[in-house]
PDB file of C-alpha atoms in Angstrom:
ATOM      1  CA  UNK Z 683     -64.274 101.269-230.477  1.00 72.00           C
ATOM      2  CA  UNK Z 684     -67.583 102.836-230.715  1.00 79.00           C
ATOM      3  CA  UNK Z 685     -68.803  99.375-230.891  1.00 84.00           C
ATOM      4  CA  UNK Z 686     -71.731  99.284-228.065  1.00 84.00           C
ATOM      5  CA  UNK Z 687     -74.322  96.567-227.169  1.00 84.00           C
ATOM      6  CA  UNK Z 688     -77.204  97.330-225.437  1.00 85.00           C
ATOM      7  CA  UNK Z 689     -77.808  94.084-223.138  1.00 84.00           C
ATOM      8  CA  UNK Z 690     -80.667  95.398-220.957  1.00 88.00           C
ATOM      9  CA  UNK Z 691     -80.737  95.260-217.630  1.00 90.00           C
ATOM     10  CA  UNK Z 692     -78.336  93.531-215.147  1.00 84.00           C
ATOM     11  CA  UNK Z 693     -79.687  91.648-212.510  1.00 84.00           C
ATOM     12  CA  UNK Z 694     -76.794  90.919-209.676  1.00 80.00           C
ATOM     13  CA  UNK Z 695     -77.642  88.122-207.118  1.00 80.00           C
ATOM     14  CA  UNK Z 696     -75.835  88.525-203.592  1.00 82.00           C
ATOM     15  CA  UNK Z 697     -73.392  86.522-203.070  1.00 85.00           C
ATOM     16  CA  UNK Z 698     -72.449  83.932-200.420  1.00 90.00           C
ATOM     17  CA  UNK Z 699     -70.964  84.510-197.131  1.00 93.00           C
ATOM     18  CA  UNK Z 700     -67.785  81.929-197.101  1.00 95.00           C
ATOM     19  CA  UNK Z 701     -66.140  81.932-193.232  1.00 97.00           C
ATOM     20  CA  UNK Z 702     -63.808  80.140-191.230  1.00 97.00           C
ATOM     21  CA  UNK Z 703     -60.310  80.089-189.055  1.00 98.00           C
ATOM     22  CA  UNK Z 704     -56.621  79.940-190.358  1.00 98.00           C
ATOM     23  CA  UNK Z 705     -55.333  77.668-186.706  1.00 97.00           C
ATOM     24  CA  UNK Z 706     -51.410  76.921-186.512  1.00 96.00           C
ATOM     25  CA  UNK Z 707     -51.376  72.953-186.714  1.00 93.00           C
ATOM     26  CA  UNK Z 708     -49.096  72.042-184.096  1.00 93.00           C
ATOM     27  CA  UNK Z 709     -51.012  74.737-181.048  1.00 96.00           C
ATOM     28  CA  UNK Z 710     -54.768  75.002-182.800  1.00 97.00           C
ATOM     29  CA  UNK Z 711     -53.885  78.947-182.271  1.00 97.00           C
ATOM     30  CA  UNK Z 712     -55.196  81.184-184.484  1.00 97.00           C
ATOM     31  CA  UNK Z 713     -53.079  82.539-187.571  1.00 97.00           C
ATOM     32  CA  UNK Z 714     -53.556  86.479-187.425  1.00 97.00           C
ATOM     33  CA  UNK Z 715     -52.507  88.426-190.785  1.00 97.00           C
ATOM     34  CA  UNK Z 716     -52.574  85.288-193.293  1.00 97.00           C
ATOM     35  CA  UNK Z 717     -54.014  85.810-196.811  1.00 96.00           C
ATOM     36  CA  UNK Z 718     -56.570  83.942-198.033  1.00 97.00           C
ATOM     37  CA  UNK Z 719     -57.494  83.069-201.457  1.00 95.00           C
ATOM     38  CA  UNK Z 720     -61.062  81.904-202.676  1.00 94.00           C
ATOM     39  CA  UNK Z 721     -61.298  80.897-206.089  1.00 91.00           C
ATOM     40  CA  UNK Z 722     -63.911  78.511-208.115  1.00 86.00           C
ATOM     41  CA  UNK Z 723     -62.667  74.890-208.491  1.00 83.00           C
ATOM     42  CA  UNK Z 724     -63.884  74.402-212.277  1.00 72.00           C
ATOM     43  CA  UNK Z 725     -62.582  78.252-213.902  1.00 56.00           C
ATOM     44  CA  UNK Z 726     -66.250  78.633-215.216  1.00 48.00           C
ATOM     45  CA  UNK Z 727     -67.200  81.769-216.233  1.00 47.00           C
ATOM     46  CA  UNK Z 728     -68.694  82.520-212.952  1.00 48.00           C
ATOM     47  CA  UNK Z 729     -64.872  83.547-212.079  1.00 48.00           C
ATOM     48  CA  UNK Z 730     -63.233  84.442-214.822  1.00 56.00           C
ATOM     49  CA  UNK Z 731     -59.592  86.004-213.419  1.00 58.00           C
ATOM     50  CA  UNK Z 732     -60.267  89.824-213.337  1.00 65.00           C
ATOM     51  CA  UNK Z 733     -56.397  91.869-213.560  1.00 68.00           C
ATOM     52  CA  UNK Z 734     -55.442  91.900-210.158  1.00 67.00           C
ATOM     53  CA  UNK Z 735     -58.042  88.677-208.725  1.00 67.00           C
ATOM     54  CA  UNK Z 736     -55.518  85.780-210.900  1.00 76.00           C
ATOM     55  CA  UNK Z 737     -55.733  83.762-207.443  1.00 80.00           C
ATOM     56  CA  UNK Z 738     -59.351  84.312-206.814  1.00 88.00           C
ATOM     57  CA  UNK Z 739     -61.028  86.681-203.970  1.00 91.00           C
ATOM     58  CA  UNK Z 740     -58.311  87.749-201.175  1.00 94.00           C
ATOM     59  CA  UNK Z 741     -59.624  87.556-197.441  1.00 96.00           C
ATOM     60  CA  UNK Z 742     -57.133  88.911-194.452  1.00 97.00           C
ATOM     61  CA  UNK Z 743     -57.507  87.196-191.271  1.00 98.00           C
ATOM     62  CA  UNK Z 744     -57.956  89.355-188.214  1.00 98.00           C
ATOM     63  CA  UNK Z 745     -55.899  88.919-184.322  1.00 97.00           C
ATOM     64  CA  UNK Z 746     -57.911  85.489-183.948  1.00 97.00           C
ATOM     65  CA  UNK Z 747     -57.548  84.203-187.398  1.00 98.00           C
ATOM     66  CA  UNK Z 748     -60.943  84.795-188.659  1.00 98.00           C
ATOM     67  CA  UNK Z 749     -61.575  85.435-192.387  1.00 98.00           C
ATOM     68  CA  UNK Z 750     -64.799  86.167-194.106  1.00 97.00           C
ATOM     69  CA  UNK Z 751     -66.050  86.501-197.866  1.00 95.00           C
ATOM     70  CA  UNK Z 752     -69.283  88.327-198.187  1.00 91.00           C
ATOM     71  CA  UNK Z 753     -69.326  87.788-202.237  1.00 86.00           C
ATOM     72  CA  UNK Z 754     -68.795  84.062-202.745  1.00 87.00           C
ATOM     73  CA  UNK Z 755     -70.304  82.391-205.443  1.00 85.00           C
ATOM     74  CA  UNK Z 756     -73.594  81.093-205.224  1.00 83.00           C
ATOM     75  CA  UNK Z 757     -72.757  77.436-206.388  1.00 83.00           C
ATOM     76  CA  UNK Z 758     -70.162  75.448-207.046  1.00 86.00           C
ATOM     77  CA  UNK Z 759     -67.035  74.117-206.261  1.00 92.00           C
ATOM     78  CA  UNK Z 760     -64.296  76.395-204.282  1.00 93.00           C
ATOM     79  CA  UNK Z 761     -60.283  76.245-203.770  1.00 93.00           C
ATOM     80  CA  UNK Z 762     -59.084  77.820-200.801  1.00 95.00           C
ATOM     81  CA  UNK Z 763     -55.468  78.553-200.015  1.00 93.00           C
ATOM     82  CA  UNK Z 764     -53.673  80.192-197.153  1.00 94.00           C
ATOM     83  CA  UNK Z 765     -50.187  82.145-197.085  1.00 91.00           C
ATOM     84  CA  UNK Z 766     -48.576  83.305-193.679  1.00 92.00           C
ATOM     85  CA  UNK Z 767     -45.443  84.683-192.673  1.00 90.00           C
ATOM     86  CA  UNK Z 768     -43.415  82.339-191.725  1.00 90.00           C
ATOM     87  CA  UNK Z 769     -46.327  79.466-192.867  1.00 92.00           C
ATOM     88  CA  UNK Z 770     -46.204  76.814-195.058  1.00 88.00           C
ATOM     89  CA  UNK Z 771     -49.177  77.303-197.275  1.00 86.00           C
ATOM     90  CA  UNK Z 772     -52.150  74.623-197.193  1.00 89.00           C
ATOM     91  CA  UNK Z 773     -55.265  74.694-200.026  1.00 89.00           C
ATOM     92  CA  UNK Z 774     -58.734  73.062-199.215  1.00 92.00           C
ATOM     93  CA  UNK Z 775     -60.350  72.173-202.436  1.00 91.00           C
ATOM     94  CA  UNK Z 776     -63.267  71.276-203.829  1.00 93.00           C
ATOM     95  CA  UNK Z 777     -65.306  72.664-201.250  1.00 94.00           C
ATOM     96  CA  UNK Z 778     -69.249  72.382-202.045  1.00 93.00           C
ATOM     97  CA  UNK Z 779     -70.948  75.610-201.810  1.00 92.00           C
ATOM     98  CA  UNK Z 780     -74.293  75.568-199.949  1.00 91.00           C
ATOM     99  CA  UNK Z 781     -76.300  78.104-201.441  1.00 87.00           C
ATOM    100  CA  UNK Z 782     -79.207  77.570-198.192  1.00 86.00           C
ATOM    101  CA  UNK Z 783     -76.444  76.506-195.556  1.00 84.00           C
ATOM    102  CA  UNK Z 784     -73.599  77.808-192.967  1.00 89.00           C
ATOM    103  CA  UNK Z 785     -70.152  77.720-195.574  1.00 95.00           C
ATOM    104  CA  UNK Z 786     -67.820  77.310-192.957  1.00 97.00           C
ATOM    105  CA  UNK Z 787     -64.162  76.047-193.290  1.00 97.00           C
ATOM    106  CA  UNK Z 788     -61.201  75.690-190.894  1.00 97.00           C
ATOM    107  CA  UNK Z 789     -57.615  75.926-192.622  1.00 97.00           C
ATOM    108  CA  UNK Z 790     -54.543  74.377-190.689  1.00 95.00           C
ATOM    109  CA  UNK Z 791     -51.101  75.681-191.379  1.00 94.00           C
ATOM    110  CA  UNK Z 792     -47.455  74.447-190.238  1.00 92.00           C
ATOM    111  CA  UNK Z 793     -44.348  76.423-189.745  1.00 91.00           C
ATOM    112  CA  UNK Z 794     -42.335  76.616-192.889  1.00 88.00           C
ATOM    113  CA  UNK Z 795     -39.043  75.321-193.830  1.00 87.00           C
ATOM    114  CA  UNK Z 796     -36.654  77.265-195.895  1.00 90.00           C
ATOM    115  CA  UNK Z 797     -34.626  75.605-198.879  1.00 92.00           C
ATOM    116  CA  UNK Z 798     -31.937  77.990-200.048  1.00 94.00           C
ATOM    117  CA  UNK Z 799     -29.457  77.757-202.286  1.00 95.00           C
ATOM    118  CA  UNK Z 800     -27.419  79.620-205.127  1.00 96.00           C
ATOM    119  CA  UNK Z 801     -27.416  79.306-209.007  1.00 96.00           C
ATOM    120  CA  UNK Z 802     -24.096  79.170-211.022  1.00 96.00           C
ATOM    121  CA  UNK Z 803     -23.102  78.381-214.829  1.00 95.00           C
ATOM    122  CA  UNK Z 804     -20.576  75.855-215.752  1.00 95.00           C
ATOM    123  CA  UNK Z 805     -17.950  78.200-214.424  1.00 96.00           C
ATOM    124  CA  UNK Z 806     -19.012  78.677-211.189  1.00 95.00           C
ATOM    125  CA  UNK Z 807     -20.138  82.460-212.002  1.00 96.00           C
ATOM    126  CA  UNK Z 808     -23.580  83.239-210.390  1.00 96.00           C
ATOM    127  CA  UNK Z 809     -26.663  83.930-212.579  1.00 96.00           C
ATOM    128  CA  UNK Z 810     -29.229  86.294-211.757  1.00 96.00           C
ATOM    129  CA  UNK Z 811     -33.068  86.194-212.373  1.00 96.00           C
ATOM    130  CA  UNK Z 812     -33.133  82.326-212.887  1.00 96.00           C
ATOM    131  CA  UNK Z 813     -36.723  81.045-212.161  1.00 96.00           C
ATOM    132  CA  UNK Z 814     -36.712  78.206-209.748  1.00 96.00           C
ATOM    133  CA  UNK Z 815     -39.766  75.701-208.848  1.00 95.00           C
ATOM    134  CA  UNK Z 816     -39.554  73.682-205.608  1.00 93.00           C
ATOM    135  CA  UNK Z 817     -42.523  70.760-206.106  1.00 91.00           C
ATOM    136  CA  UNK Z 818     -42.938  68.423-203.286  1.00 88.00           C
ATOM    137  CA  UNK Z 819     -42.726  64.976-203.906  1.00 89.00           C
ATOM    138  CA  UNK Z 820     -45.093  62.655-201.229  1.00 82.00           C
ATOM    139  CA  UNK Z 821     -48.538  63.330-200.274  1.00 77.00           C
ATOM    140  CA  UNK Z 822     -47.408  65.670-196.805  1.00 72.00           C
ATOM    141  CA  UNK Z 823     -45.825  67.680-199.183  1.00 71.00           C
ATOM    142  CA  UNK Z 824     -48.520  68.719-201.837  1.00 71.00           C
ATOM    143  CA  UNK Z 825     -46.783  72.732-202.265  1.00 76.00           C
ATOM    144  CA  UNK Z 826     -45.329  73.869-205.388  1.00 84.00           C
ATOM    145  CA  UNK Z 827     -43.740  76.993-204.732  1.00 86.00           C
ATOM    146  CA  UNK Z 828     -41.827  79.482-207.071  1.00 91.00           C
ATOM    147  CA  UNK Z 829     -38.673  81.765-206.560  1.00 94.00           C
ATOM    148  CA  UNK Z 830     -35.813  83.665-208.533  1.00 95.00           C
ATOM    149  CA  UNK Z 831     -32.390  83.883-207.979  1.00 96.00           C
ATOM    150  CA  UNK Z 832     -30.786  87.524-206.778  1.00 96.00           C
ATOM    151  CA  UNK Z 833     -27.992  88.735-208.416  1.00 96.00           C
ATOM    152  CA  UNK Z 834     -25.364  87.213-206.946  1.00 97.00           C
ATOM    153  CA  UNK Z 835     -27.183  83.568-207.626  1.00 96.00           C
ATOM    154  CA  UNK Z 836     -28.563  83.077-204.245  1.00 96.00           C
ATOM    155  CA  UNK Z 837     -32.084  82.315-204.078  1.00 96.00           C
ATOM    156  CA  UNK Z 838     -34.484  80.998-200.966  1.00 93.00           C
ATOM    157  CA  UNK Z 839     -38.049  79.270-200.714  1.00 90.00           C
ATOM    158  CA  UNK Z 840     -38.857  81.064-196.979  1.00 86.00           C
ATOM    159  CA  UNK Z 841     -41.562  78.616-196.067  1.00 85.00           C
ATOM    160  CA  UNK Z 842     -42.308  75.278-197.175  1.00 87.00           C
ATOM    161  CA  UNK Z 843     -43.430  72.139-195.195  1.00 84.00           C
ATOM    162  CA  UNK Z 844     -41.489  69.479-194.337  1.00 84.00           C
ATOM    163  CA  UNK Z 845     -39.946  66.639-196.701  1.00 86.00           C
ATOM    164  CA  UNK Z 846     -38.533  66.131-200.165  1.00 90.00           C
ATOM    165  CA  UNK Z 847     -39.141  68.470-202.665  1.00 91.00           C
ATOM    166  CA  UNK Z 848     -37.627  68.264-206.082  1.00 93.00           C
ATOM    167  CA  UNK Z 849     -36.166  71.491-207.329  1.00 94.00           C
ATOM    168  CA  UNK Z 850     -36.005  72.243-211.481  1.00 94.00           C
TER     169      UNK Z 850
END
């Protein structure tokens, strides 16, 4: 408090366009509505999490499943990750940026699997707000996802892809 630095001036550099398509796997279609997250590969302080940006920049896709970024990093390593509705999510990462070049990338998603379930003690009485993790366990199954249970134990992973997953 009442602590101030004087740093000069600020010089912003414009930031990298970062494009592509969010295509169902199975059809090639276009994913309309999905989420997509940008964030840098190596946490450097050229991304620091801001409150509210923990999973990097957020992108919607539009009817054709276009997404754009207008304020990408400059350089550097990305993550991307996709989330749809009724999608299993799928990351690209380590993407090189080209600072000079088209940064272009096409993100393939399948149709989720749910794994439900429900949560009870010793006695077979349900337990509320318990904090599941459903990891997958072969390479076609790279998703870690997280859940809780309701209050009646029951608890459901809506969309995960195919295979075996190991729940904790």
């Amino acid at each position: 408090e009442e602590d101030w630095v004087d740093t000069g001036d600020l010089t912003l550099e414009v930031g990298l366009v970062v494009s592509g398509r969010v295509l169902e796997e199975a059809t090639k279609a276009g994913v309309p509505n999905a989420t997509v997250f940008l964030a840098n590969s190596n946490e450097a302080h050229a991304m620091i999490a801001t409150p509210g940006r923990e999973r990097g920049l957020v992108a919607q896709t539009d009817a054709t499943g276009n997404f754009r970024f207008g304020n990408a990093p400059r350089q550097g390593l990305i993550n991307l990750e996709v989330e749809a509705v009724g999608f299993a999510s799928s990351q690209l990462q380590n993407q090189q940026l080209k600072p000079d070049g088209v940064n272009e990338y096409t993100l393939e998603v399948v149709r989720g699997q749910p794994i439900a379930g429900v949560v009870v003690d010793r006695d077979g009485k349900p337990l509320n707000g318990i904090t599941l993790t459903a990891s997958g366990l072969s390479a076609k199954t790279p998703q870690v996802a997280t859940t809780a249970s309701m209050a009646d134990g029951t608890f459901v992973f809506e969309s995960l892809r195919e295979g075996p997953y190991q729940l904790v």
